[in-house]
Amino acid sequence: MPQPTDEFTSVYLSYDRKDRARAQTIHEALSSLGFTVWMDQFSLVPSLDWETQLRRALESARIVFILVGEDIDNEWYRHELSNALAVAARGMHLSIVPVFLPESQNSEIPSFLRQFVGIDLRGAENNTQFYSKFLVSLVLCPFMTDVTFPNVAEILNNLGTILQDTGHPNDAYTSFHAAVEIDVKAGTADAKDRAMRLSNLGAASFATGRTAEALRWLREAGRIQRDLLGESHPTIAKTINNIGRVHMALGNLDKALEHYREAERIDRAAFGDNHPNVATDINNIGGVLTAKGELDGALKYFREAERIDRAAFGDNHPKVATSINNIGVVLKDQGDLDGALACYREAERIDRAAFGDNHPDVATDVNNIGVVLRTKGDLDGALACYREAERIDRAAFGDNHPHVAIRVNNIGSVLHDQGDLDGAMQCYREAERIDRAAFGDNHPKVAIRVNNIGSVLKAQGDLDGALKCYREAERLGRAAFGENHPKVALRVNNIGSVLQDQGDLDGAMQCFREAERIDRAAFGDKHHNVARDVNNIGRVLQDQGDLDRALECLREAERIDRAAFGDNHPNVARDVNNIGGVLQAQGNLDGARRKFEEAFRIVIVMVGPRAGNTVLFARNLRTVGGDPIALARELAGDDAAAALERRL
């Protein structure tokens, strides 16, 4: 068999001069992945015979990409194909791959090209789509699973990383998985490289909802790393952190906390107490405590991470912005919306200064600001923020990236709040379409989108349609997380709400009690999710006429929320308002008025006059002779009172 020349080329790029710009894009993409690419524009040496150089490059290549443009039946393509076939006929290991460019859109593929498995880029509407379609198509090319192809596992790993970063999680998973399979088949991979590829596959498995598989790959990566580096190397801490993330997603909060604390111990021993890696570990611990409802503890960790990052990077570094954002999350959960807003605005300022106005991190900051504004009832302000975040992410990632799905979903939530149910539905369905394309039909993110579609159907009075959506979301949640995950409890709660509206109080009660059982097992008896569940049970008991037991449940919810959030939190206002409703039903109008007034006092100050609950509680207060407008003027000023009066 003839041997390739010493000037090894993995890809020979053949193209018509009219398609040079497309060829340059493909050259750049292949080179970034680790291919050695021969393209005349960059590879010809002027002082040497060009025909000899072309022949040698072709003879040394493993792949020939023939770029097919507008003139699809050009004799030049036949000439290039003939040369490649002649090389292959001499026993060279050569793959011939036609690449059909967008310019060949309306042409019929000639018979002499149909015998080859090609890459079809027709339909790409812009350069971003062209680039993405080419990378996605590479994953499925037969030569990418050829163990004899030089560095193919490394190339697949690099391809997976780019696909992951550009919003193609399932294709990234396929690429990383192929890289690991190549390592197994070839048996020649360096242990360090194999561990790295296993770790990447674990992360991709996690991103695509394959949580059990993610644990398998990450644990295997950790085992190899321990054999190579010992038990206390910082590289192992990163893998342990990733395993913690999987446990966090599965609702195994104690397991997640155990892993994050182990990573923290390793990093403190390796780097000392004030290293950025330690800040990352501490941030992760704070995230678990936030999920467990231990907000004071979470805030302590996030502030320590902020201190470390400020000392390491200065006050205006994006890592500081991350810690500040996390602090904002806790303050929001504690009901300190102004404090949360101040944090999010500081993070936004830092990121705009670091990255400019059109960076995805800025989109995240602006989105967070929108979340607070929505909670405060400033729906126009929230919508403006969400649309800015959407614009940034569409420009950065294209129209079909999961980040865009998040932004579109949030826009839908505001439209829903504003009563534009058709607009909300359009947004939720677009988000669903993006996530199904990115993650497949059975991913937890799809469950979120389906759940939101159900909420619109419920608001439109289509209770059967809503129930169907909520049950699909529940099914996806159980498949992804198991039977006893808090996200399953949330879906079951939603099913219960529809059954309650349909008058099936026994079915609703069964759902709410299942949700309560799941949340008590996951969080203990003092978590705000348990308060939500108990509240729902109390509302059903009220509908069933069992007012004493309803009051007992609602008071338990109030006690939990006061302990978790303090006396002036919107959740406490909800509980107090519901207690007022039972007292009113019992004929205790003075007691009901006191409760409705207390609930209104909390929300008019905490979330403002335009929030939905503020309007609801004001109406309730009026039913027992209260004057919410006067109270609003006393507590929040004339403008707030006027805004509330317009809503009433």
XYZ file of C-alpha atoms in Angstrom:
648
model
C 0.000 0.000 0.000
C 1.408 3.440 -0.854
C 2.368 5.471 2.194
C 1.380 9.103 2.669
C 4.061 11.740 2.418
C 5.715 13.144 5.532
C 3.642 16.309 5.036
C 0.559 14.694 6.594
C -2.802 16.329 5.842
C -5.998 15.083 7.479
C -8.324 17.146 5.269
C -7.950 18.304 1.672
C -10.324 21.172 0.922
C -11.488 21.366 -2.688
C -13.659 24.295 -3.790
C -14.599 26.593 -6.639
C -13.118 30.095 -6.401
C -16.640 31.553 -6.220
C -17.079 29.706 -2.913
C -13.824 30.861 -1.299
C -15.553 32.639 1.605
C -17.447 29.441 2.470
C -14.238 27.437 2.175
C -12.474 29.814 4.559
C -15.217 29.318 7.158
C -14.927 25.532 6.883
C -11.111 25.758 7.011
C -11.352 27.785 10.224
C -13.861 25.374 11.768
C -11.834 22.257 10.958
C -8.564 23.808 12.094
C -10.086 24.825 15.438
C -11.069 21.190 16.021
C -7.541 19.900 15.465
C -7.666 18.778 11.837
C -4.644 19.491 9.658
C -6.312 21.207 6.707
C -4.829 21.768 3.258
C -6.376 24.710 1.423
C -4.535 26.240 -1.521
C -5.000 29.813 -0.309
C -3.095 29.083 2.895
C -0.967 26.045 2.010
C 0.567 26.589 -1.451
C 4.229 27.639 -1.385
C 4.764 30.156 -4.227
C 8.294 28.989 -5.046
C 7.284 25.334 -5.604
C 5.388 23.662 -8.430
C 1.726 23.997 -7.550
C 0.544 20.858 -9.350
C 3.074 18.767 -7.411
C 1.941 20.364 -4.152
C -1.721 19.619 -4.900
C -0.951 16.002 -5.774
C 1.127 15.437 -2.637
C -1.495 17.076 -0.427
C -4.215 14.912 -1.917
C -2.129 11.743 -1.543
C -1.422 12.493 2.110
C -5.036 13.322 3.001
C -7.489 11.077 4.823
C -10.565 13.149 3.863
C -11.415 15.175 0.783
C -14.161 17.748 1.252
C -15.543 18.781 -2.149
C -17.518 21.995 -1.678
C -20.459 22.083 -4.069
C -21.867 25.531 -4.785
C -24.385 27.124 -7.136
C -23.044 25.549 -10.355
C -23.626 22.049 -9.057
C -22.968 20.249 -12.347
C -19.695 22.068 -12.996
C -17.087 20.000 -14.818
C -14.583 21.123 -12.165
C -16.336 18.968 -9.540
C -15.945 15.923 -11.798
C -12.262 16.707 -12.226
C -11.647 17.016 -8.462
C -13.661 13.868 -7.765
C -11.748 11.977 -10.449
C -8.429 12.944 -8.840
C -9.635 11.844 -5.414
C -10.953 8.527 -6.752
C -7.635 7.907 -8.486
C -5.821 8.326 -5.173
C -8.291 6.032 -3.417
C -7.882 3.431 -6.171
C -4.176 3.182 -5.379
C -5.055 1.869 -1.941
C -4.967 5.078 -0.007
C -7.338 5.277 2.992
C -9.427 8.188 1.723
C -12.948 9.431 2.553
C -14.648 11.585 -0.080
C -17.285 13.946 1.346
C -19.329 16.331 -0.840
C -20.371 19.448 1.085
C -23.492 20.995 -0.420
C -23.358 24.725 0.230
C -26.447 26.941 0.655
C -25.824 28.275 -2.842
C -26.701 24.835 -4.277
C -30.194 25.107 -2.751
C -32.259 24.813 -5.918
C -30.093 22.365 -7.822
C -30.562 18.633 -8.204
C -27.622 16.599 -6.923
C -25.906 15.019 -9.947
C -25.628 11.245 -10.092
C -21.840 11.204 -9.810
C -22.093 12.721 -6.277
C -25.006 10.634 -4.994
C -22.807 7.633 -4.244
C -21.135 9.505 -1.348
C -22.406 10.358 2.117
C -22.306 14.142 2.080
C -22.843 17.112 4.350
C -25.929 19.114 3.423
C -25.739 22.783 4.408
C -28.570 23.884 2.154
C -31.152 25.867 4.083
C -28.610 27.688 6.253
C -29.917 31.251 6.240
C -26.866 33.039 7.655
C -23.238 32.465 8.571
C -24.098 31.383 12.123
C -26.449 28.678 10.857
C -23.922 27.650 8.202
C -21.187 27.198 10.808
C -23.473 25.373 13.252
C -24.929 23.001 10.638
C -21.450 22.083 9.450
C -20.276 21.233 12.980
C -23.433 19.268 13.777
C -23.096 17.329 10.503
C -19.504 16.386 11.317
C -20.657 14.388 14.334
C -22.407 11.890 12.050
C -19.633 11.496 9.466
C -18.324 7.889 9.345
C -14.665 8.929 9.520
C -15.314 10.452 12.970
C -15.641 6.953 14.429
C -12.583 5.542 12.637
C -10.084 4.489 15.298
C -7.250 4.643 12.746
C -7.865 8.332 12.077
C -5.142 10.380 13.822
C -6.230 12.224 16.972
C -9.895 11.478 16.287
C -10.787 11.208 19.998
C -9.219 14.612 20.654
C -11.030 16.086 17.637
C -14.362 14.658 18.826
C -13.763 16.060 22.287
C -13.010 19.497 20.847
C -16.104 19.263 18.641
C -18.247 18.382 21.649
C -16.950 21.412 23.539
C -17.827 23.781 20.680
C -21.258 22.208 20.173
C -21.948 22.544 23.888
C -20.957 26.203 23.869
C -23.077 26.960 20.796
C -26.301 25.456 22.138
C -26.336 21.919 20.695
C -26.312 19.801 23.875
C -27.498 16.531 22.325
C -24.960 16.736 19.500
C -22.282 17.606 22.064
C -23.254 14.491 24.021
C -22.990 12.381 20.860
C -19.539 13.790 20.129
C -18.197 13.294 23.655
C -19.663 9.777 23.746
C -17.947 8.916 20.454
C -14.647 10.231 21.852
C -14.937 7.948 24.874
C -15.844 4.966 22.661
C -12.775 5.656 20.493
C -10.624 5.625 23.646
C -12.069 2.237 24.613
C -11.635 0.722 21.133
C -8.151 2.068 20.540
C -6.905 1.398 24.058
C -4.078 3.871 23.577
C -5.426 6.984 25.275
C -3.361 8.633 27.958
C -5.110 8.160 31.328
C -5.227 11.921 31.931
C -6.888 12.517 28.543
C -9.322 9.660 29.102
C -10.367 11.105 32.474
C -10.860 14.518 30.876
C -13.063 13.088 28.140
C -15.081 11.067 30.653
C -15.590 14.202 32.710
C -16.799 16.087 29.611
C -19.169 13.250 28.758
C -20.487 13.349 32.305
C -21.168 17.075 32.041
C -22.873 16.596 28.657
C -24.974 13.741 30.043
C -26.068 16.006 32.868
C -26.890 18.853 30.476
C -29.132 16.558 28.406
C -31.005 15.127 31.382
C -29.133 11.801 31.539
C -28.465 12.161 35.245
C -27.809 8.507 36.110
C -25.409 8.237 33.188
C -23.732 11.477 34.242
C -22.963 10.013 37.661
C -21.463 6.930 36.043
C -19.067 8.872 33.816
C -18.073 11.397 36.462
C -17.362 8.689 39.007
C -15.210 6.829 36.467
C -13.332 10.061 35.722
C -12.815 10.599 39.447
C -11.483 7.060 39.903
C -8.877 7.560 37.171
C -7.917 10.962 38.557
C -7.462 9.513 42.053
C -5.230 6.753 40.681
C -3.136 9.343 38.835
C -3.086 12.214 41.288
C -4.031 10.941 44.738
C -7.055 11.762 46.879
C -6.451 15.455 47.434
C -5.630 16.987 44.067
C -7.584 20.090 42.926
C -8.502 18.362 39.651
C -10.440 15.810 41.693
C -12.201 18.648 43.516
C -13.614 19.834 40.181
C -14.988 16.372 39.417
C -16.423 16.098 42.926
C -18.125 19.455 42.409
C -19.674 18.163 39.178
C -20.958 15.056 40.948
C -22.447 17.374 43.549
C -24.256 19.264 40.776
C -25.878 16.027 39.612
C -27.016 15.171 43.132
C -28.365 18.712 43.445
C -30.433 18.259 40.289
C -31.710 14.924 41.552
C -32.866 16.558 44.774
C -30.277 14.704 46.853
C -29.394 17.868 48.733
C -27.509 16.183 51.564
C -25.420 14.220 49.046
C -24.756 17.383 47.069
C -23.689 19.190 50.233
C -21.393 16.304 51.147
C -19.616 16.524 47.787
C -19.351 20.310 47.808
C -17.851 20.231 51.301
C -15.330 17.594 50.220
C -14.325 19.766 47.254
C -14.010 22.737 49.605
C -11.758 20.730 51.954
C -9.476 19.679 49.091
C -9.206 23.197 47.682
C -8.577 24.809 51.061
C -5.769 22.320 51.691
C -4.282 22.887 48.237
C -4.671 26.657 47.891
C -5.449 28.129 51.298
C -8.637 29.822 52.476
C -8.642 32.753 50.061
C -8.360 31.127 46.639
C -10.979 31.574 43.874
C -11.486 27.789 43.723
C -12.541 27.913 47.364
C -14.968 30.709 46.485
C -16.489 28.437 43.823
C -16.913 25.648 46.363
C -18.459 28.025 48.877
C -20.855 29.366 46.267
C -21.962 25.795 45.559
C -22.538 25.139 49.264
C -24.583 28.321 49.432
C -26.688 27.062 46.537
C -27.585 23.889 48.438
C -28.445 25.838 51.573
C -30.665 28.113 49.484
C -32.479 25.070 48.100
C -32.868 23.706 51.646
C -34.408 26.997 52.756
C -31.480 27.822 55.075
C -31.253 31.347 53.729
C -29.207 32.942 56.515
C -26.578 30.226 56.160
C -26.601 30.550 52.379
C -26.125 34.310 52.626
C -23.117 33.816 54.899
C -21.450 31.548 52.322
C -22.223 33.803 49.372
C -20.789 36.809 51.207
C -17.610 34.867 52.003
C -17.278 33.912 48.325
C -17.767 37.568 47.397
C -15.040 38.616 49.838
C -12.580 36.071 48.428
C -13.253 37.058 44.830
C -12.988 40.781 45.563
C -9.610 40.194 47.222
C -8.418 37.983 44.348
C -9.750 39.906 41.352
C -10.710 43.387 42.516
C -14.169 44.903 42.858
C -15.045 44.918 39.169
C -14.390 41.343 38.054
C -17.120 39.113 36.556
C -16.544 36.504 39.291
C -17.482 39.146 41.836
C -20.628 39.759 39.799
C -21.479 36.046 40.090
C -21.229 36.125 43.880
C -23.276 39.327 44.046
C -25.940 37.723 41.866
C -26.099 34.794 44.288
C -26.520 37.186 47.205
C -29.358 38.789 45.276
C -31.091 35.424 44.918
C -31.121 34.936 48.690
C -32.290 38.471 49.382
C -35.118 37.965 46.884
C -36.115 34.710 48.582
C -36.040 36.522 51.927
C -38.397 39.129 50.526
C -35.821 41.938 50.430
C -36.617 42.913 46.862
C -34.875 46.279 47.026
C -31.720 44.607 48.328
C -31.916 41.976 45.605
C -32.410 44.646 42.957
C -29.367 46.553 44.210
C -27.272 43.365 43.916
C -28.473 42.576 40.413
C -27.833 46.146 39.263
C -24.295 46.063 40.673
C -23.642 42.750 38.887
C -25.020 44.278 35.691
C -22.710 47.304 36.042
C -19.669 45.070 36.530
C -20.488 42.834 33.579
C -21.271 45.716 31.223
C -17.913 47.279 32.084
C -16.109 43.952 31.609
C -17.862 42.621 28.500
C -19.812 45.444 26.890
C -23.569 45.769 26.540
C -24.193 42.698 24.376
C -22.645 39.844 26.355
C -24.654 36.831 27.592
C -23.612 37.568 31.199
C -25.249 40.975 30.848
C -28.366 39.207 29.550
C -28.402 37.118 32.741
C -28.074 40.214 34.927
C -30.824 42.061 33.062
C -33.018 38.959 33.278
C -32.516 38.843 37.058
C -33.507 42.492 37.335
C -36.632 41.619 35.367
C -37.467 38.860 37.847
C -37.475 41.336 40.737
C -39.463 43.923 38.801
C -42.059 41.286 37.950
C -42.302 40.293 41.616
C -42.783 43.957 42.523
C -45.579 44.193 39.965
C -43.674 46.396 37.493
C -44.658 44.274 34.518
C -43.686 46.846 31.891
C -40.238 47.181 33.435
C -39.876 43.404 33.682
C -40.928 42.962 30.062
C -38.365 45.527 28.907
C -35.643 43.645 30.784
C -36.675 40.264 29.432
C -36.793 41.580 25.869
C -33.315 43.090 26.216
C -31.997 39.764 27.530
C -33.685 37.978 24.630
C -32.137 40.380 22.090
C -28.651 39.879 23.525
C -28.905 36.097 23.545
C -30.382 35.866 20.040
C -27.458 37.934 18.748
C -24.940 35.861 20.704
C -26.300 32.348 20.154
C -28.833 32.443 17.316
C -32.580 31.908 17.489
C -32.569 28.265 18.564
C -30.330 28.255 21.633
C -31.623 27.095 25.045
C -30.713 30.501 26.509
C -33.159 32.078 24.066
C -35.810 29.606 25.226
C -35.349 30.865 28.796
C -35.726 34.486 27.739
C -38.775 33.793 25.575
C -40.327 31.798 28.400
C -39.857 34.733 30.780
C -41.452 37.115 28.301
C -44.382 34.714 28.203
C -44.675 34.840 31.981
C -45.092 38.633 31.938
C -47.601 38.488 29.080
C -49.481 35.902 31.132
C -49.505 38.259 34.122
C -50.744 41.077 31.868
C -53.614 38.920 30.652
C -52.254 38.484 27.112
C -52.826 34.741 27.125
C -52.413 34.307 23.367
C -49.071 36.118 23.468
C -47.980 34.058 26.456
C -48.939 30.838 24.700
C -46.959 31.830 21.616
C -43.875 32.428 23.761
C -44.234 29.206 25.740
C -44.649 27.164 22.561
C -41.561 28.751 21.001
C -39.565 27.954 24.133
C -40.901 24.394 24.039
C -39.918 24.016 20.374
C -36.365 25.246 21.031
C -35.863 22.965 24.019
C -37.305 19.888 22.320
C -34.909 20.450 19.404
C -31.961 21.032 21.736
C -32.582 18.407 24.420
C -35.095 15.922 23.039
C -38.669 15.303 24.144
C -37.935 13.920 27.601
C -35.752 16.580 29.187
C -36.748 18.396 32.406
C -36.581 21.737 30.584
C -39.286 20.496 28.234
C -41.336 19.663 31.324
C -41.083 23.317 32.414
C -42.311 24.536 29.039
C -45.191 22.044 28.926
C -46.139 23.017 32.472
C -46.280 26.676 31.473
C -48.458 25.886 28.465
C -50.756 24.127 30.907
C -50.927 27.262 33.049
C -52.188 29.280 30.056
C -54.764 26.643 29.187
C -55.935 26.702 32.804
C -56.274 30.493 32.671
C -58.224 30.152 29.403
C -60.628 27.744 31.094
C -59.401 24.663 29.209
C -59.011 22.551 32.330
C -58.792 19.256 30.442
C -56.002 20.627 28.253
C -54.224 22.026 31.302
C -54.498 18.699 33.118
C -53.014 16.883 30.112
C -50.022 19.247 30.096
C -49.496 19.029 33.845
C -49.585 15.235 33.694
C -47.008 15.215 30.886
C -44.775 17.525 32.917
C -45.216 15.216 35.919
C -44.287 12.174 33.827
C -41.142 13.854 32.544
C -40.208 14.925 36.048
C -40.637 11.457 37.498
C -38.572 9.945 34.654
C -35.778 12.476 35.109
C -35.642 12.794 38.893
C -37.424 9.809 40.378
C -40.653 9.627 42.359
C -39.649 11.767 45.321
C -38.078 14.917 43.908
C -39.341 18.403 44.867
C -39.912 19.184 41.188
C -42.294 16.242 41.058
C -44.062 17.723 44.079
C -44.488 20.974 42.169
C -46.031 19.168 39.184
C -48.343 17.167 41.449
C -49.433 20.408 43.107
C -50.375 21.822 39.716
C -52.432 18.733 38.908
C -54.161 19.172 42.239
C -55.017 22.779 41.435
C -56.831 21.721 38.253
C -58.689 18.933 40.017
C -59.760 21.449 42.654
C -61.064 23.780 39.954
C -62.924 20.847 38.392
C -64.565 20.102 41.736
C -62.662 16.860 42.325
C -61.695 17.784 45.888
C -60.711 14.257 46.888
C -58.360 14.005 43.898
C -56.937 17.426 44.664
C -56.388 16.488 48.308
C -54.571 13.316 47.250
C -52.217 15.380 45.065
C -51.526 18.022 47.698
C -50.804 15.397 50.343
C -48.406 13.592 48.002
C -46.605 16.872 47.361
C -46.445 17.506 51.118
C -44.977 14.044 51.717
C -42.296 14.555 49.059
C -41.325 18.003 50.319
C -41.224 17.005 53.980
C -38.936 14.088 53.074
C -36.697 16.314 50.949
C -36.520 19.433 53.129
C -37.860 18.630 56.588
C -40.910 20.123 58.270
C -39.816 23.772 58.264
C -39.289 24.522 54.577
C -41.352 27.049 52.637
C -42.285 24.369 50.069
C -43.989 22.480 52.900
C -45.802 25.694 53.814
C -47.058 25.910 50.219
C -48.292 22.318 50.334
C -50.011 22.759 53.693
C -51.627 25.941 52.392
C -53.044 24.009 49.454
C -54.398 21.311 51.753
C -56.013 24.008 53.872
C -57.719 25.518 50.832
C -59.238 22.140 49.921
C -60.439 21.626 53.479
C -62.051 25.057 53.282
C -63.804 24.077 50.049
C -64.978 20.886 51.764
C -66.434 22.958 54.603
C -63.994 21.724 57.258
C -63.072 25.230 58.402
C -61.435 24.274 61.694
C -58.968 21.896 60.068
C -58.418 24.373 57.236
C -57.494 27.039 59.798
C -55.125 24.623 61.481
C -53.288 23.973 58.189
C -53.106 27.638 57.259
C -51.721 28.562 60.668
C -49.046 25.884 60.268
C -48.096 27.357 56.903
C -47.938 30.819 58.480
C -45.713 29.546 61.303
C -43.293 27.907 58.838
C -43.052 30.975 56.616
C -42.587 33.382 59.528
C -39.733 31.231 60.818
C -38.173 31.019 57.357
C -38.633 34.588 56.135
C -39.608 36.825 59.042
C -42.877 38.662 59.529
C -42.852 40.842 56.398
C -42.466 38.415 53.518
C -44.956 37.995 50.646
C -45.356 34.319 51.526
C -46.421 35.297 55.038
C -48.874 37.760 53.507
C -50.350 34.920 51.425
C -50.774 32.743 54.536
C -52.313 35.546 56.566
C -54.708 36.432 53.749
C -55.838 32.812 53.498
C -56.422 32.696 57.259
C -58.537 35.807 56.858
C -60.604 33.987 54.244
C -61.411 31.164 56.672
C -62.233 33.587 59.482
C -64.565 35.421 57.109
C -66.265 32.127 56.222
C -66.685 31.428 59.958
C -68.372 34.806 60.410
C -65.475 36.333 62.359
C -65.385 39.548 60.333
C -63.232 41.511 62.792
C -60.629 38.760 62.775
C -60.821 38.519 58.990
C -60.370 42.284 58.660
C -57.268 42.224 60.853
C -55.759 39.439 58.771
C -56.625 40.989 55.408
C -55.183 44.299 56.620
C -51.982 42.643 57.843
C -51.557 40.843 54.527
C -52.153 44.066 52.606
C -49.705 46.030 54.763
C -46.964 43.534 53.907
C -47.444 43.491 50.152
C -48.069 47.211 49.589
C -44.634 47.863 51.081
C -42.756 44.787 49.868
C -43.992 44.349 46.294
C -45.862 47.567 45.534
C -49.331 48.525 44.340
C -49.238 46.848 40.934
C -48.478 43.284 42.032
C -51.289 40.785 41.567
C -51.488 39.800 45.239
C -51.594 43.448 46.322
C -54.715 43.954 44.219
C -56.245 40.671 45.426
C -55.618 41.429 49.104
C -56.969 44.972 48.678
C -60.200 43.561 47.266
C -60.450 41.096 50.146
C -59.955 43.917 52.628
C -62.770 45.887 51.032
C -65.171 42.940 51.477
C -64.921 43.365 55.266
C -65.145 47.162 55.259
C -61.461 48.015 55.104
C -59.996 50.944 53.162
C -56.939 49.726 51.209
C -56.506 53.064 49.401
C -56.081 54.960 52.657
C -53.673 52.327 53.903
C -51.688 52.484 50.663
C -51.456 56.278 50.972
C -50.288 55.962 54.592
C -47.719 53.247 53.958
C -46.474 53.880 50.409
C -47.522 57.412 49.425
C -49.974 59.123 47.110
C -48.551 57.650 43.895
C -48.907 54.112 45.206
C -52.462 54.802 46.328
C -53.354 56.211 42.920
C -51.772 53.251 41.126
C -53.715 50.818 43.307
C -56.985 52.650 42.792
C -56.545 52.351 39.024
C -56.052 48.588 39.358
C -59.123 48.212 41.575
